[in-house]
JSON list of C-alpha atoms and ligand atoms in Angstrom, two decimals:
[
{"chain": "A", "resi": 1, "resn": "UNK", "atom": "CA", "xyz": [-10.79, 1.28, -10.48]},
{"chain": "A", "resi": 2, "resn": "UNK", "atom": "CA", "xyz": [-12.47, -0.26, -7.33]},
{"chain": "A", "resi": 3, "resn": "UNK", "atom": "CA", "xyz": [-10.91, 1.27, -3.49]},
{"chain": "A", "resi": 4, "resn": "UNK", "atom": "CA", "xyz": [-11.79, -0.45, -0.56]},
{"chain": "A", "resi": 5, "resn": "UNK", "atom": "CA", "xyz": [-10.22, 0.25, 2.63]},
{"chain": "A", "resi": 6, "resn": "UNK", "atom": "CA", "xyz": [-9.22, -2.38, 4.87]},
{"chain": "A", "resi": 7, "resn": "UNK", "atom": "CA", "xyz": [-7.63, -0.09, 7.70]},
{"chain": "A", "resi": 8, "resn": "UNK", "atom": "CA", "xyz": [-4.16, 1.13, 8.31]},
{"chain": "A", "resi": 9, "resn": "UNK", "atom": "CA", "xyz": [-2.42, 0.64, 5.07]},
{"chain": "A", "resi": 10, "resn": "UNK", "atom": "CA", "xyz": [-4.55, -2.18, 3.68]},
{"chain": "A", "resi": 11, "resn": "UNK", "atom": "CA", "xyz": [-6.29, -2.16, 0.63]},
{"chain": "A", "resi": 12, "resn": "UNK", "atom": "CA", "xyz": [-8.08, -3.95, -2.20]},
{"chain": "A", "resi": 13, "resn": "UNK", "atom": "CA", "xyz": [-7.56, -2.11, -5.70]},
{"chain": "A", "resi": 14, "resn": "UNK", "atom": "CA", "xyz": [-9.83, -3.60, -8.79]},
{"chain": "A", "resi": 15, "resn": "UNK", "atom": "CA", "xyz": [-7.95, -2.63, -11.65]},
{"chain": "A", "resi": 16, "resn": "UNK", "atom": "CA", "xyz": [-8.97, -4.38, -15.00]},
{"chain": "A", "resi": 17, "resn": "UNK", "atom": "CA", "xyz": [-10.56, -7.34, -14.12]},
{"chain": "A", "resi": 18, "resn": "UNK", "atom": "CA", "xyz": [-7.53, -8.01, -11.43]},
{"chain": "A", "resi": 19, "resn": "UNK", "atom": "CA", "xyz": [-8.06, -7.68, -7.57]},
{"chain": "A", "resi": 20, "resn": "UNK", "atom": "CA", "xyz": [-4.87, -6.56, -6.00]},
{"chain": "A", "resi": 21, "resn": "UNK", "atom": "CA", "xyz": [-4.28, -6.80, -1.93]},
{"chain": "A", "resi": 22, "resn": "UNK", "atom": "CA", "xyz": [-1.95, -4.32, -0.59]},
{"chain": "A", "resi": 23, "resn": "UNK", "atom": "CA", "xyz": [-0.15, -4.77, 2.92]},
{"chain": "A", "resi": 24, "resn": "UNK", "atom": "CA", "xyz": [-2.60, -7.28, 4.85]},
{"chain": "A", "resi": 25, "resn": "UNK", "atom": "CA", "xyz": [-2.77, -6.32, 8.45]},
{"chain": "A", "resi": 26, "resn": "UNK", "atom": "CA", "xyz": [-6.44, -7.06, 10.13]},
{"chain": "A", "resi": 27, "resn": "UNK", "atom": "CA", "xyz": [-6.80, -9.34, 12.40]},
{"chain": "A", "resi": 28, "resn": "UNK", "atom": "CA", "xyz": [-4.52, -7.57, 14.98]},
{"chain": "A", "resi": 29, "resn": "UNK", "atom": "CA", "xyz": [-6.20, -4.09, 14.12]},
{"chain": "A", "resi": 30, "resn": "UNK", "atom": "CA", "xyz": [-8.77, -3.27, 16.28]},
{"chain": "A", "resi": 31, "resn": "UNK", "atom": "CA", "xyz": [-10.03, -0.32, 14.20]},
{"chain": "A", "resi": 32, "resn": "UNK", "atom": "CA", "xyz": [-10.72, -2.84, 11.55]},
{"chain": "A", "resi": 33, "resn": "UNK", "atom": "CA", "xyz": [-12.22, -5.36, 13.94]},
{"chain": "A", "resi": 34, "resn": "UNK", "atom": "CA", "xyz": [-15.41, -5.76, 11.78]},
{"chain": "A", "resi": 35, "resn": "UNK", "atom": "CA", "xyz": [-13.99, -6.97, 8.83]},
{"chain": "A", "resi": 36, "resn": "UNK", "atom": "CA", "xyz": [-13.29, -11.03, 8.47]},
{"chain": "A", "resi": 37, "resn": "UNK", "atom": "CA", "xyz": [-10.10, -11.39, 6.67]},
{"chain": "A", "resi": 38, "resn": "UNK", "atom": "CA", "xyz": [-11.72, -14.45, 5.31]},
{"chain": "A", "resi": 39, "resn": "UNK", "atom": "CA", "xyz": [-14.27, -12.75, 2.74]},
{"chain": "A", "resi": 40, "resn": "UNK", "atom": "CA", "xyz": [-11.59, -11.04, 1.27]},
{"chain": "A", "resi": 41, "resn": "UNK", "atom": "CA", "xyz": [-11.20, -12.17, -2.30]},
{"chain": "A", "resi": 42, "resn": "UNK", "atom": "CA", "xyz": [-8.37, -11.43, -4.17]},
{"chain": "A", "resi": 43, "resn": "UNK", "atom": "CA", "xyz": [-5.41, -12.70, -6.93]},
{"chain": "A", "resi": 44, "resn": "UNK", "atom": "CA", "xyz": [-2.54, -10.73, -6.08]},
{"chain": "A", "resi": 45, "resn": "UNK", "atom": "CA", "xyz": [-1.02, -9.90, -2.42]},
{"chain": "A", "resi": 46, "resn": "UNK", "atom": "CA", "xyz": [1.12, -6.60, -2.92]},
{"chain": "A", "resi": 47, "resn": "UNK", "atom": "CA", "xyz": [3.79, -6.62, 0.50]},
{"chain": "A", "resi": 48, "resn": "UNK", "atom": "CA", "xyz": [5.61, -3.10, 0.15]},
{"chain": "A", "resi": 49, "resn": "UNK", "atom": "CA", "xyz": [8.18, -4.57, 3.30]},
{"chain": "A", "resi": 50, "resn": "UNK", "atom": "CA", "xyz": [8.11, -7.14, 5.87]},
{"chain": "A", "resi": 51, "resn": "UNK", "atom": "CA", "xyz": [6.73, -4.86, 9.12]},
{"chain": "A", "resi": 52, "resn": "UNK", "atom": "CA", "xyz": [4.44, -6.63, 10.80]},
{"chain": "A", "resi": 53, "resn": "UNK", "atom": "CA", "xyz": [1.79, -4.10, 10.19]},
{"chain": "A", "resi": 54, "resn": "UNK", "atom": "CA", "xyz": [2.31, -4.72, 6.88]},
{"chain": "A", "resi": 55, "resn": "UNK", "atom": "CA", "xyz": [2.67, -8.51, 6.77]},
{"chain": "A", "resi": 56, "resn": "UNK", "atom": "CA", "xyz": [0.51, -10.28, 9.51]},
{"chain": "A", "resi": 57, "resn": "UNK", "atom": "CA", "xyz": [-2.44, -11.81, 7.71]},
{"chain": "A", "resi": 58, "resn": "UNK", "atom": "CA", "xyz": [-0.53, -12.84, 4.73]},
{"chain": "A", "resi": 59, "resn": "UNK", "atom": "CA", "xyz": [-0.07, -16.23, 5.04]},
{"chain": "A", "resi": 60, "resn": "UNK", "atom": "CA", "xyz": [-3.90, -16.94, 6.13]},
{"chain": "A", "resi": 61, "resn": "UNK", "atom": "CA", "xyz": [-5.04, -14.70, 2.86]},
{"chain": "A", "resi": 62, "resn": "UNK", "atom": "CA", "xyz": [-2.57, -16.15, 0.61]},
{"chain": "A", "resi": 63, "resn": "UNK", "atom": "CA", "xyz": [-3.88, -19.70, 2.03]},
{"chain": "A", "resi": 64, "resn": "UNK", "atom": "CA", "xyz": [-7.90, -18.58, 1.91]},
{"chain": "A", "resi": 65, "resn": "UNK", "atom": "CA", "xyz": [-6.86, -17.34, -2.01]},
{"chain": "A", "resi": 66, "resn": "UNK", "atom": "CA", "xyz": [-5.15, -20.66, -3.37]},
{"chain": "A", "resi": 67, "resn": "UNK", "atom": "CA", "xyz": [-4.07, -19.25, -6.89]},
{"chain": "A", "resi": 68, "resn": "UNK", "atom": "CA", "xyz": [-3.10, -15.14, -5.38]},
{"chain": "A", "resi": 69, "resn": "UNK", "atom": "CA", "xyz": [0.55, -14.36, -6.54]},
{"chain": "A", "resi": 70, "resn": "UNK", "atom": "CA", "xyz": [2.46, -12.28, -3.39]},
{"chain": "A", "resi": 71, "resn": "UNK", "atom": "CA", "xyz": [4.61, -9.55, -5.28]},
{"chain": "A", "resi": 72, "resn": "UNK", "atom": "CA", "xyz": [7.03, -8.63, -2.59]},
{"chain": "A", "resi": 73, "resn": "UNK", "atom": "CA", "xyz": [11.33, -8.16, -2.30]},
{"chain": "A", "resi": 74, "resn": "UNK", "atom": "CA", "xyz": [13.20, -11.40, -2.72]},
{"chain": "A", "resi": 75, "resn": "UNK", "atom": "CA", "xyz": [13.63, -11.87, 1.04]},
{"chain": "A", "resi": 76, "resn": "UNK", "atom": "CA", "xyz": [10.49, -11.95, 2.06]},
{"chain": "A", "resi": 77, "resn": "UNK", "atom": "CA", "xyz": [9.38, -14.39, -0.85]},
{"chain": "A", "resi": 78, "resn": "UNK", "atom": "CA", "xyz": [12.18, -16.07, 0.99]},
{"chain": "A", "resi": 79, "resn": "UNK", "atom": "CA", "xyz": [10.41, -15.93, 4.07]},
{"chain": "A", "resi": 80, "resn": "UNK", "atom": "CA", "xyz": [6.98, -16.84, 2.91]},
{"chain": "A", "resi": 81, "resn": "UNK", "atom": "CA", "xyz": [7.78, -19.55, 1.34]},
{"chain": "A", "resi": 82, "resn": "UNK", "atom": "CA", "xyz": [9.16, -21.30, 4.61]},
{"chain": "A", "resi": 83, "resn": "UNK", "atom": "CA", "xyz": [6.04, -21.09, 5.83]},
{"chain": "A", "resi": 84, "resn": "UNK", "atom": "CA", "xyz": [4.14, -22.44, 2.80]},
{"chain": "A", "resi": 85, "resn": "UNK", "atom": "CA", "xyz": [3.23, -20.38, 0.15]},
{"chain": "A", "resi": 86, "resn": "UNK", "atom": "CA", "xyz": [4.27, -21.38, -3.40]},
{"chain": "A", "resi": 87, "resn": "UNK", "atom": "CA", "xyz": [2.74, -18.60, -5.91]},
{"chain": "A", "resi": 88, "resn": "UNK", "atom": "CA", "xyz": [5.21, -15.50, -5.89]},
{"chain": "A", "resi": 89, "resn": "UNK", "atom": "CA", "xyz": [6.90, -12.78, -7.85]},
{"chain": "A", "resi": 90, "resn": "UNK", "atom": "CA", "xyz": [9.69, -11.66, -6.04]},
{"chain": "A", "resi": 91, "resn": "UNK", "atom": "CA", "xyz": [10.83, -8.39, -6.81]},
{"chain": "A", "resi": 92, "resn": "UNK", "atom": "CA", "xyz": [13.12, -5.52, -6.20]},
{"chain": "A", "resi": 93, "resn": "UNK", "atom": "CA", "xyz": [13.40, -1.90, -5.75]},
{"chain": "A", "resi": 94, "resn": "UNK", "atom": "CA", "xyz": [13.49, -0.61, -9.74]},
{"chain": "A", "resi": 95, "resn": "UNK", "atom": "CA", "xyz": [11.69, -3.26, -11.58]},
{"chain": "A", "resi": 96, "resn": "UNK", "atom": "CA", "xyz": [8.78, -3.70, -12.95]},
{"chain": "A", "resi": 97, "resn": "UNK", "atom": "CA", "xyz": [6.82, -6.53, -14.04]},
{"chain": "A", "resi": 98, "resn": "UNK", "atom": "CA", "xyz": [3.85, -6.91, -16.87]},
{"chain": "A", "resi": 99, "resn": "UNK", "atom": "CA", "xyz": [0.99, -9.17, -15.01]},
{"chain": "A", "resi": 100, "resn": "UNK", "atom": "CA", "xyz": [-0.81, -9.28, -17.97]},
{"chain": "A", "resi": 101, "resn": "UNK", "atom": "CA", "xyz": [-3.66, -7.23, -17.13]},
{"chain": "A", "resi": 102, "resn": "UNK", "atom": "CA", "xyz": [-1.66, -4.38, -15.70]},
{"chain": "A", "resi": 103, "resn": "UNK", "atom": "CA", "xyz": [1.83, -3.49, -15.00]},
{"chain": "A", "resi": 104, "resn": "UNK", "atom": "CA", "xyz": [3.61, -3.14, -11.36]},
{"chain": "A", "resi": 105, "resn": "UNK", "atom": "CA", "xyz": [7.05, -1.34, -10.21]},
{"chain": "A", "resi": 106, "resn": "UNK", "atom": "CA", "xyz": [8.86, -1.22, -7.02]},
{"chain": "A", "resi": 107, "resn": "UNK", "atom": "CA", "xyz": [9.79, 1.95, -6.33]},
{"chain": "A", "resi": 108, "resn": "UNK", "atom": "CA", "xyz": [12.21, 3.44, -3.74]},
{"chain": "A", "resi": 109, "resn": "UNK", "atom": "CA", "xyz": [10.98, 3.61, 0.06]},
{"chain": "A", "resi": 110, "resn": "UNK", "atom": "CA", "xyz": [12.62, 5.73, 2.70]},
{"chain": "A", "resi": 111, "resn": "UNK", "atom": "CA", "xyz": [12.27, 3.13, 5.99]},
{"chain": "A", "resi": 112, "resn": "UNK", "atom": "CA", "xyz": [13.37, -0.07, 7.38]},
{"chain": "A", "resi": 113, "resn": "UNK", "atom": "CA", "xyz": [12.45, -3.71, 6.49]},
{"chain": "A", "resi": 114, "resn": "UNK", "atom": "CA", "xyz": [12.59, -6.29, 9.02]},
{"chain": "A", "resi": 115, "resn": "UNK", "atom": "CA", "xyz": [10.50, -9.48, 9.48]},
{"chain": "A", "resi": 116, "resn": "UNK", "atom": "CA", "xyz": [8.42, -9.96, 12.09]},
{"chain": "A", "resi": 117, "resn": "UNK", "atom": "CA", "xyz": [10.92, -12.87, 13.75]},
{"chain": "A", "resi": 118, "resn": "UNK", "atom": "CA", "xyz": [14.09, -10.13, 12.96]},
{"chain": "A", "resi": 119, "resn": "UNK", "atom": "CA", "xyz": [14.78, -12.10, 9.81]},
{"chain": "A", "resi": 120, "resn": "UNK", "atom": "CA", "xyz": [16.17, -9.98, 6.89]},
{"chain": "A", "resi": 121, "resn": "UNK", "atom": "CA", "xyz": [13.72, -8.74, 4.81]},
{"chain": "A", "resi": 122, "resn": "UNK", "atom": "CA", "xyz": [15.29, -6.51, 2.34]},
{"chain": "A", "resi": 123, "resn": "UNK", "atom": "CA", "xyz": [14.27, -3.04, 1.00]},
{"chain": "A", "resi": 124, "resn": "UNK", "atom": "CA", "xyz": [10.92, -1.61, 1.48]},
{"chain": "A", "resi": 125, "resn": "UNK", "atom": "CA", "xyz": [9.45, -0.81, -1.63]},
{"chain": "A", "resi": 126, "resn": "UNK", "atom": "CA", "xyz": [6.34, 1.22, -2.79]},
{"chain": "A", "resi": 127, "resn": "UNK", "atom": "CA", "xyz": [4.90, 0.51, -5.92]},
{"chain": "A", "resi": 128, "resn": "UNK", "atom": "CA", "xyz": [3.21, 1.89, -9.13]},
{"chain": "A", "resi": 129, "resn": "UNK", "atom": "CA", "xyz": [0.32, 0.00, -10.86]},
{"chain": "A", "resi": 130, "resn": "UNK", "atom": "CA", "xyz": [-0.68, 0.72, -14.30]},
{"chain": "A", "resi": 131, "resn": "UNK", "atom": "CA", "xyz": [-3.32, -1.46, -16.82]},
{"chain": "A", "resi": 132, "resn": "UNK", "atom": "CA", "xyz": [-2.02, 1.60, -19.65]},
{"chain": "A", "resi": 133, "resn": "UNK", "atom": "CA", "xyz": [-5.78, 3.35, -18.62]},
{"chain": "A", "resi": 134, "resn": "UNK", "atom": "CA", "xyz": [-5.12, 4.16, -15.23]},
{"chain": "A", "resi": 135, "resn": "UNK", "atom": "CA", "xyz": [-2.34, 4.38, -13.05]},
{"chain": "A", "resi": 136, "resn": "UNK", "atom": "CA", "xyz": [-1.99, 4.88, -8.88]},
{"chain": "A", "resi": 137, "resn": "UNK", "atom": "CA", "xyz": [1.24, 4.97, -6.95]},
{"chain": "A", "resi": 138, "resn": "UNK", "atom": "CA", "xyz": [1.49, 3.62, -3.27]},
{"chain": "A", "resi": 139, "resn": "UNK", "atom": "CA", "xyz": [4.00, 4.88, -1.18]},
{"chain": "A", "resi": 140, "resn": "UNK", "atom": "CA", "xyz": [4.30, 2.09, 1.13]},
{"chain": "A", "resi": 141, "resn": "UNK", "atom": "CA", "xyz": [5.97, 3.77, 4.54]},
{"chain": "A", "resi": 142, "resn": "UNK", "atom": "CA", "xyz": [8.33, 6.19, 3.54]},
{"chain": "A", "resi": 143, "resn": "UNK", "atom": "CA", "xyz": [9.42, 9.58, 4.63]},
{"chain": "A", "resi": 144, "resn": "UNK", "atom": "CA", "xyz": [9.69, 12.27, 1.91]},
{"chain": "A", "resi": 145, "resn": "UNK", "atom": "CA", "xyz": [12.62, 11.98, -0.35]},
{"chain": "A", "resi": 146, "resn": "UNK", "atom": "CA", "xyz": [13.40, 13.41, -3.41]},
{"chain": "A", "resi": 147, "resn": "UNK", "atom": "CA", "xyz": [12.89, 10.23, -5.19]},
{"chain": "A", "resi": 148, "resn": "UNK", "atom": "CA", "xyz": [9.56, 10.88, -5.62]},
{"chain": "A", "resi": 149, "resn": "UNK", "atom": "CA", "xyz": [10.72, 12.95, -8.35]},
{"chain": "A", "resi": 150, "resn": "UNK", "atom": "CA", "xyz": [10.76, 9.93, -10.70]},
{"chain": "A", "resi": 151, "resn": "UNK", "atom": "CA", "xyz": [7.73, 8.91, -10.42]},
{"chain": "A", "resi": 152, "resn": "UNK", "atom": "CA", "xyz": [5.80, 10.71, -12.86]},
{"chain": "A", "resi": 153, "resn": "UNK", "atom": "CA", "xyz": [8.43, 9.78, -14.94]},
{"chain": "A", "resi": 154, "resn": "UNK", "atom": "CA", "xyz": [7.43, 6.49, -15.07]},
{"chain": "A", "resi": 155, "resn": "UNK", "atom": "CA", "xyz": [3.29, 7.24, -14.63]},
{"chain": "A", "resi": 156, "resn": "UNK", "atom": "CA", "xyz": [0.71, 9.67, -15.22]},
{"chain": "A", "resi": 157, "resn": "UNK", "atom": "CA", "xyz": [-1.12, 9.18, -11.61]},
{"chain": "A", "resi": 158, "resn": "UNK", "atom": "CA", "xyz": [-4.60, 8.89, -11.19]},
{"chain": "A", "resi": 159, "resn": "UNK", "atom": "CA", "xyz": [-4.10, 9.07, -7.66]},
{"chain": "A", "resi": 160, "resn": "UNK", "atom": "CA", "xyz": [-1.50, 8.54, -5.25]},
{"chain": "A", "resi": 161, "resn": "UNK", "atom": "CA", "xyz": [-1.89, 6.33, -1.22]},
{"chain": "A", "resi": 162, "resn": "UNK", "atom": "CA", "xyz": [0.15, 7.93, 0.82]},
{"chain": "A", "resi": 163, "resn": "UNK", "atom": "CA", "xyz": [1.10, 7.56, 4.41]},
{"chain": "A", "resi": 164, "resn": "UNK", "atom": "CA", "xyz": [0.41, 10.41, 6.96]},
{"chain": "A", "resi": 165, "resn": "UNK", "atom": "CA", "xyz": [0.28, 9.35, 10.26]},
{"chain": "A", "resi": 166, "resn": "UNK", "atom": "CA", "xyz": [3.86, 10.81, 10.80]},
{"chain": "A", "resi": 167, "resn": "UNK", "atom": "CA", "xyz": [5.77, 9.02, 13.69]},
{"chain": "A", "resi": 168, "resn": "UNK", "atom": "CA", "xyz": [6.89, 6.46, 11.16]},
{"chain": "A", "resi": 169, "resn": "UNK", "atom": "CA", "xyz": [6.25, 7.83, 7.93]},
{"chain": "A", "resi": 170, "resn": "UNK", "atom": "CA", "xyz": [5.99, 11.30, 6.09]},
{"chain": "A", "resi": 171, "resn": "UNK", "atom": "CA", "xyz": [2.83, 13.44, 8.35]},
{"chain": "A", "resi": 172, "resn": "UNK", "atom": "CA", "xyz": [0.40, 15.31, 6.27]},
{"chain": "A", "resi": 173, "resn": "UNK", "atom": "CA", "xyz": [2.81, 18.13, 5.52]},
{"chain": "A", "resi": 174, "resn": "UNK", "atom": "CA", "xyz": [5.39, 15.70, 3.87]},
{"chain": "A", "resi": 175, "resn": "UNK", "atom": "CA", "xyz": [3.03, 14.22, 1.95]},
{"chain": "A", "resi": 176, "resn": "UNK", "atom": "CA", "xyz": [1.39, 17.28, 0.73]},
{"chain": "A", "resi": 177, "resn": "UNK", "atom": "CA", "xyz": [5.01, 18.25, -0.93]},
{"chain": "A", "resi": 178, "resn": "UNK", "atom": "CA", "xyz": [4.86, 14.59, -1.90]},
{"chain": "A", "resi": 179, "resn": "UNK", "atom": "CA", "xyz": [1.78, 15.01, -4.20]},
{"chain": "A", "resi": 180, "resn": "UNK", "atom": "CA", "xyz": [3.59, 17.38, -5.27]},
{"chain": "A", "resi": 181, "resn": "UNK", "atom": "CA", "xyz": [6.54, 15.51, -6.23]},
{"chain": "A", "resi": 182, "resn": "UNK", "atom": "CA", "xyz": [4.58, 12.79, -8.01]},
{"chain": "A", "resi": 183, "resn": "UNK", "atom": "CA", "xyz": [2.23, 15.07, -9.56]},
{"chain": "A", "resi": 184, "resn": "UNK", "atom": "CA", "xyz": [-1.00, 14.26, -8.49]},
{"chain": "A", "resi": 185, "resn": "UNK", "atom": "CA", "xyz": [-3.80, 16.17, -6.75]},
{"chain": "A", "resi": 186, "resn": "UNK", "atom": "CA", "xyz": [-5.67, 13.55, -5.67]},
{"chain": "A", "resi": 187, "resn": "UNK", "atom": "CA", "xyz": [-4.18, 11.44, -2.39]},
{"chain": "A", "resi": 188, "resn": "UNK", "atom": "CA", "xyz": [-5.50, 8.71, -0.31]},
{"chain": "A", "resi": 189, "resn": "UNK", "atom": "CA", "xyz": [-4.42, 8.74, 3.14]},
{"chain": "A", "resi": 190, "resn": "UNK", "atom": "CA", "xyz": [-3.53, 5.85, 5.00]},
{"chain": "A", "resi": 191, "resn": "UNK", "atom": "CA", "xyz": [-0.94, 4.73, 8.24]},
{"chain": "A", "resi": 192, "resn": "UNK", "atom": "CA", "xyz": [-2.62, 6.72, 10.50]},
{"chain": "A", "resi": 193, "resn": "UNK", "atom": "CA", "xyz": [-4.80, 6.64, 13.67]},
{"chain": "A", "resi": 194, "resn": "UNK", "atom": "CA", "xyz": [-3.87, 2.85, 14.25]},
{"chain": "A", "resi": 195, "resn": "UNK", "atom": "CA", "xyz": [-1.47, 3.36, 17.24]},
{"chain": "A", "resi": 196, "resn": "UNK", "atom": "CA", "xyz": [-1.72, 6.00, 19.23]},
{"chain": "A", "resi": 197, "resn": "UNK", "atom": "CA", "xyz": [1.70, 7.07, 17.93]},
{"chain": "A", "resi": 198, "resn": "UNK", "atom": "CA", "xyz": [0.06, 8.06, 14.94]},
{"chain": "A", "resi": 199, "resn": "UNK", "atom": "CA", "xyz": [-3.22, 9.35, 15.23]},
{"chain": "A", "resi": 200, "resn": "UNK", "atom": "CA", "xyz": [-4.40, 12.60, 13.27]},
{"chain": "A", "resi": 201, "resn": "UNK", "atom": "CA", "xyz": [-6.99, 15.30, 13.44]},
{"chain": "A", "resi": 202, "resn": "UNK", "atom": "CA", "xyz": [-8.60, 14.46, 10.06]},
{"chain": "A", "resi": 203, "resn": "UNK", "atom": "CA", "xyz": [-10.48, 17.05, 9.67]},
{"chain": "A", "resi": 204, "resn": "UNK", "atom": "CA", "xyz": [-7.61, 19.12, 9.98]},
{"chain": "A", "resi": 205, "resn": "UNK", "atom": "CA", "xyz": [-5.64, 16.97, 7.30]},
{"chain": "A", "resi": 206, "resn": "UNK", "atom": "CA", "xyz": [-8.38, 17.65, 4.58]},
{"chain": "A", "resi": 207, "resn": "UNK", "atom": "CA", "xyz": [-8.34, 21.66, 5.36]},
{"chain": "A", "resi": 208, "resn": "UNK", "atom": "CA", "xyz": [-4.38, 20.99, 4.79]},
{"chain": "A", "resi": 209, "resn": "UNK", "atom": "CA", "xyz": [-4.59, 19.44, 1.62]},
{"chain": "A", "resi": 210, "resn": "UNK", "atom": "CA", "xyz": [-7.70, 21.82, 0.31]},
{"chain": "A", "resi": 211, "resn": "UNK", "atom": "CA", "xyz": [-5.63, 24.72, 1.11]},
{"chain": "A", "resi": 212, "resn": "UNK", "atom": "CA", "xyz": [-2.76, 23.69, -1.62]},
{"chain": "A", "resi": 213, "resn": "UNK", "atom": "CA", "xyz": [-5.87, 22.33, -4.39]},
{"chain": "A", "resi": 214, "resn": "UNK", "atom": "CA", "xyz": [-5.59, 19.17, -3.27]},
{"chain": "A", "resi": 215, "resn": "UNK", "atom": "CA", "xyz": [-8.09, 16.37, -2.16]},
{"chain": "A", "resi": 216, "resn": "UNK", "atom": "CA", "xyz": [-7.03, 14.28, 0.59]},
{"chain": "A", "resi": 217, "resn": "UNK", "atom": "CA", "xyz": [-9.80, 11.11, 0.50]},
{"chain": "A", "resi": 218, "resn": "UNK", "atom": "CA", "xyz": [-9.95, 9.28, 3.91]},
{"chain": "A", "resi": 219, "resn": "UNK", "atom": "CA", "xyz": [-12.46, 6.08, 3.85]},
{"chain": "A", "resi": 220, "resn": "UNK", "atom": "CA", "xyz": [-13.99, 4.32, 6.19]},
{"chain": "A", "resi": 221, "resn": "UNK", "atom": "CA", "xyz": [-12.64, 0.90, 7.08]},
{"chain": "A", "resi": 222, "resn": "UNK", "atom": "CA", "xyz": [-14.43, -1.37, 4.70]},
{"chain": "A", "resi": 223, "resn": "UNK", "atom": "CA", "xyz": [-15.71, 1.10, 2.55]},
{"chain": "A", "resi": 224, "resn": "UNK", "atom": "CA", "xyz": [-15.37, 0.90, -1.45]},
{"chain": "A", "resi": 225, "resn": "UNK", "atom": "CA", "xyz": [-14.69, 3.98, -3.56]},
{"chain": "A", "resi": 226, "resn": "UNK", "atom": "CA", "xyz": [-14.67, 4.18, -7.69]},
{"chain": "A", "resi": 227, "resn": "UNK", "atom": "CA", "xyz": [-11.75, 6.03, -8.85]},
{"chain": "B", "resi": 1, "resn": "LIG", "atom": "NI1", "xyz": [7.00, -0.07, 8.42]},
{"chain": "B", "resi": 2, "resn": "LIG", "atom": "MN1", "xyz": [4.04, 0.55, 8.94]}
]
């Protein structure tokens, strides 16, 4: 699998042939300010809730990637497709759905899930990906909960993206236990630093995670990682 980092809890995964875009939010990022939304190539859009930060370039993306498929809950499917967009799978918290060349599930997110406008936008959602190889969980924004539990229940993780900004989701001490929960020693930190709400000694975060065995990877916006 191919990681690149996009900047607060944006991401590209290559898995199997199949480029998957996880919560596009650029273009009002400054930390990500170098990267044009409009190289990005991808065929699926991955929306884990409707937060702006999670949300705001996915209409232009969607638009720039004619045939990309936006896996998201049924409310903000709703939502997008006001303004547009025609290729979807909506989806809720639970189920799972076989894309062909890998599998996807929404799992259960501790948080909140407006729309941008204060529309409805259902449950937030995290998700595991699977193409029966390799498998990665994202945690979308969530604080710790003990549903985390179930997770490797449903997938032996490669790795596991996990918020740890704090503030709004789980800080690096939550999501240590929550590597923990999903059984994986390998974590990929994002939702932090963006706002100042959330910013993070990283250096500090890696010593946190070393200490328990774990590796917490933190990439530079636009980098690429093989996993
Ligand atoms: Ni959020
Ligand atoms: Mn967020």
């Amino acid at each position: 699998m191919k990681f690149t980092y996009y900047g607060h809890s944006c991401f590209l995964v290559e898995i199997n042939n199949k480029r998957i875009l996880f919560d596009p939010f650029i273009t009002p990022n400054e930390l990500a300010k170098d990267i044009n939304i409009n190289d990005i190539k991808c065929d699926y859009i991955a929306i884990s809730h409707g937060h702006a930060d999670h949300i705001a370039d996915a209409v232009t993306i969607a638009k720039n990637n004619n045939s990309a498929i936006i896996v998201c809950a049924y409310e903000i499917y709703e939502w997008l497709s006001k303004q547009g967009l025609k290729n979807f799978r909506p989806m809720n918290t639970g189920g799972k759905w076989n894309a062909g060349n890998f599998t996807i599930k929404c799992t259960a997110a501790q948080h909140s899930g407006g729309l941008p406008d204060g529309s409805y936008g259902g449950n937030p959602v995290g998700f595991i990906v699977s193409d029966g190889t390799q498998s990665f969980y994202y945690a979308g924004d969530t604080a710790l909960t003990k549903d985390m539990e179930l997770i490797p229940l449903w997938a032996n993780l490669d790795f596991a993206v996990l918020p740890i900004g704090d503030n709004f989701t789980m800080d690096v001490a939550d999501a240590i236990i929550a590597s923990d929960l999903v059984k994986t020693n390998k974590i990929i930190g994002v939702h932090y630093n963006t706002f100042p709400y959330i910013v993070i000694n990283e250096k500090e975060a890696v010593e946190q995670f070393k200490a328990k065995g774990k590796e917490l990877i933190l990439i530079k916006i636009g980098e690429s990682i093989e996993l």
